[in-house]
Amino acid sequence: DTGVSQDPRHKITKRGQNVTFRCDPISEHNRLYWYRQTLGQGPEFLTYFQNEAQLEKSRLLSDRFSAERPKGSFSTLEIQRTEQGDSAMYLCASRGPKGRGDYGYTFGSGTRLTVV
Amino acid sequence: AQRVTQPEKLLSVFKGAPVELKCNYSYSGSPELFWYVQYSRQRLQLLLRHISRESIKGFTADLNKGETSFHLKKPFAQDEDSAMYYCALNSGGYQKVTFGTGTKLQVIP
C-alpha cells in the first residue's frame, strides 16, 4: 500500500464537459474525504464517506457535483457541466477508524482541474 | 461554526532564527488541532497533533484554550523548513477538518 492515490494528476477540460476523478484510499481506512483547494486558500471540505455511506456534504457541493464510494473502497467525484470556477486542486484524504491508530488525514497528491 | 485563522500569508526568517507561525481558532466544542505541512512539489502531510504533545522536526505547538490559539514554534529555523504550513481544526462527529488559509514559511540562508 503506497498511500492515497488520485487519478488523473491533471485534467484540462472545456467548459460544459463532464469530468470524473478517482481516489484510492489506504486500504484499512474506512473514512474518506474530498476537499477542494484554490490558489491562496486552504483546503475546503466537500464531502465525507464512512465506508460506502456519504454522511456529509458541504454547501460548496452544488447539484453538478456527485461523489460515490460504491464498495467502501475507492471513491469517484464527478463534476457535470464544468464551469471555469470549478478550476482548482481536488484533494482526497483518508483516515483510519477513531481511536488508537488514528493519526489524522493522509492526503493524496490531488487532481488539478483546469476548465478552459 | 468552526473557524481557523492564520494571520500571516508569508513569514520570512533567517536561518537559525526562531520561528512562530500563528494560529487562532473558534469552536464551541472541545477542539482537536493539527498542523499540516506541504513542501514544494509534495503532498500535504500531517506535521503534528496537539493530542500527541510531541515534537516533530523540532517543531512544537501548545494548545492555549484561553487564547484559543495553537501557534507552531521552532527555536532555530533550518533551510528545509521552508514550506506551506496549515493549521487545522478537527470538529464534529465525523471529524471533518477545517483548514486555515496557510502561512508560507521562507527561511533565508
GROMACS .gro file of C-alpha atoms in nm, chain A residues 39-106:
model
   68
   39LEU     CA    1  -0.488   2.944  -0.508
   40GLY     CA    2  -0.406   3.116  -0.182
   41GLN     CA    3  -0.662   2.920   0.016
   42GLY     CA    4  -0.653   2.624   0.245
   43PRO     CA    5  -0.835   2.306   0.152
   44GLU     CA    6  -1.214   2.339   0.174
   45PHE     CA    7  -1.428   2.043   0.274
   46LEU     CA    8  -1.657   1.898   0.007
   47THR     CA    9  -1.784   1.562   0.128
   48TYR     CA   10  -1.721   1.271   0.362
   49PHE     CA   11  -1.772   0.894   0.337
   50GLN     CA   12  -1.765   0.640   0.612
   51ASN     CA   13  -1.730   0.308   0.436
   52GLU     CA   14  -1.977   0.335   0.145
   53ALA     CA   15  -2.212   0.585   0.312
   54GLN     CA   16  -2.189   0.952   0.220
   55LEU     CA   17  -2.254   1.113   0.557
   56GLU     CA   18  -2.188   1.480   0.498
   57LYS     CA   19  -2.185   1.719   0.203
   58SER     CA   20  -2.076   2.079   0.202
   59ARG     CA   21  -2.293   2.355   0.063
   60LEU     CA   22  -1.998   2.408  -0.175
   61LEU     CA   23  -2.105   2.086  -0.344
   62SER     CA   24  -2.363   2.206  -0.595
   63ASP     CA   25  -2.602   1.979  -0.781
   64ARG     CA   26  -2.342   1.947  -1.056
   65PHE     CA   27  -2.113   1.760  -0.817
   66SER     CA   28  -2.166   1.399  -0.718
   67ALA     CA   29  -1.946   1.160  -0.527
   68GLU     CA   30  -1.965   0.787  -0.474
   69ARG     CA   31  -1.783   0.518  -0.285
   70PRO     CA   32  -1.966   0.210  -0.406
   71LYS     CA   33  -1.794  -0.066  -0.214
   72GLY     CA   34  -1.638   0.132   0.062
   73SER     CA   35  -1.303   0.126  -0.114
   74PHE     CA   36  -1.221   0.371  -0.396
   75SER     CA   37  -1.425   0.686  -0.449
   76THR     CA   38  -1.515   0.895  -0.752
   77LEU     CA   39  -1.600   1.263  -0.775
   78GLU     CA   40  -1.788   1.374  -1.085
   79ILE     CA   41  -1.846   1.729  -1.197
   80GLN     CA   42  -2.109   1.779  -1.465
   81ARG     CA   43  -2.125   2.079  -1.699
   82THR     CA   44  -1.798   2.217  -1.572
   83GLU     CA   45  -1.756   2.591  -1.523
   84GLN     CA   46  -1.440   2.799  -1.508
   85GLY     CA   47  -1.497   2.848  -1.135
   86ASP     CA   48  -1.451   2.475  -1.088
   87SER     CA   49  -1.082   2.509  -1.171
   88ALA     CA   50  -0.899   2.401  -0.857
   89MET     CA   51  -0.696   2.125  -0.697
   90TYR     CA   52  -0.922   1.844  -0.580
   91LEU     CA   53  -0.777   1.657  -0.284
   92CYS     CA   54  -0.874   1.324  -0.142
   93ALA     CA   55  -0.782   1.219   0.211
   94SER     CA   56  -0.842   0.902   0.405
   95ARG     CA   57  -0.837   0.831   0.774
   96GLY     CA   58  -0.848   0.521   0.991
   97PRO     CA   59  -1.115   0.443   1.250
   98LYS     CA   60  -1.140   0.660   1.561
   99GLY     CA   61  -0.917   0.565   1.848
  100ARG     CA   62  -0.574   0.415   1.852
  101GLY     CA   63  -0.406   0.433   1.516
  102ASP     CA   64  -0.596   0.743   1.410
  103TYR     CA   65  -0.323   0.980   1.300
  104GLY     CA   66  -0.534   1.229   1.113
  105TYR     CA   67  -0.565   1.259   0.740
  106THR     CA   68  -0.341   1.101   0.480
   0.00000   0.00000   0.00000
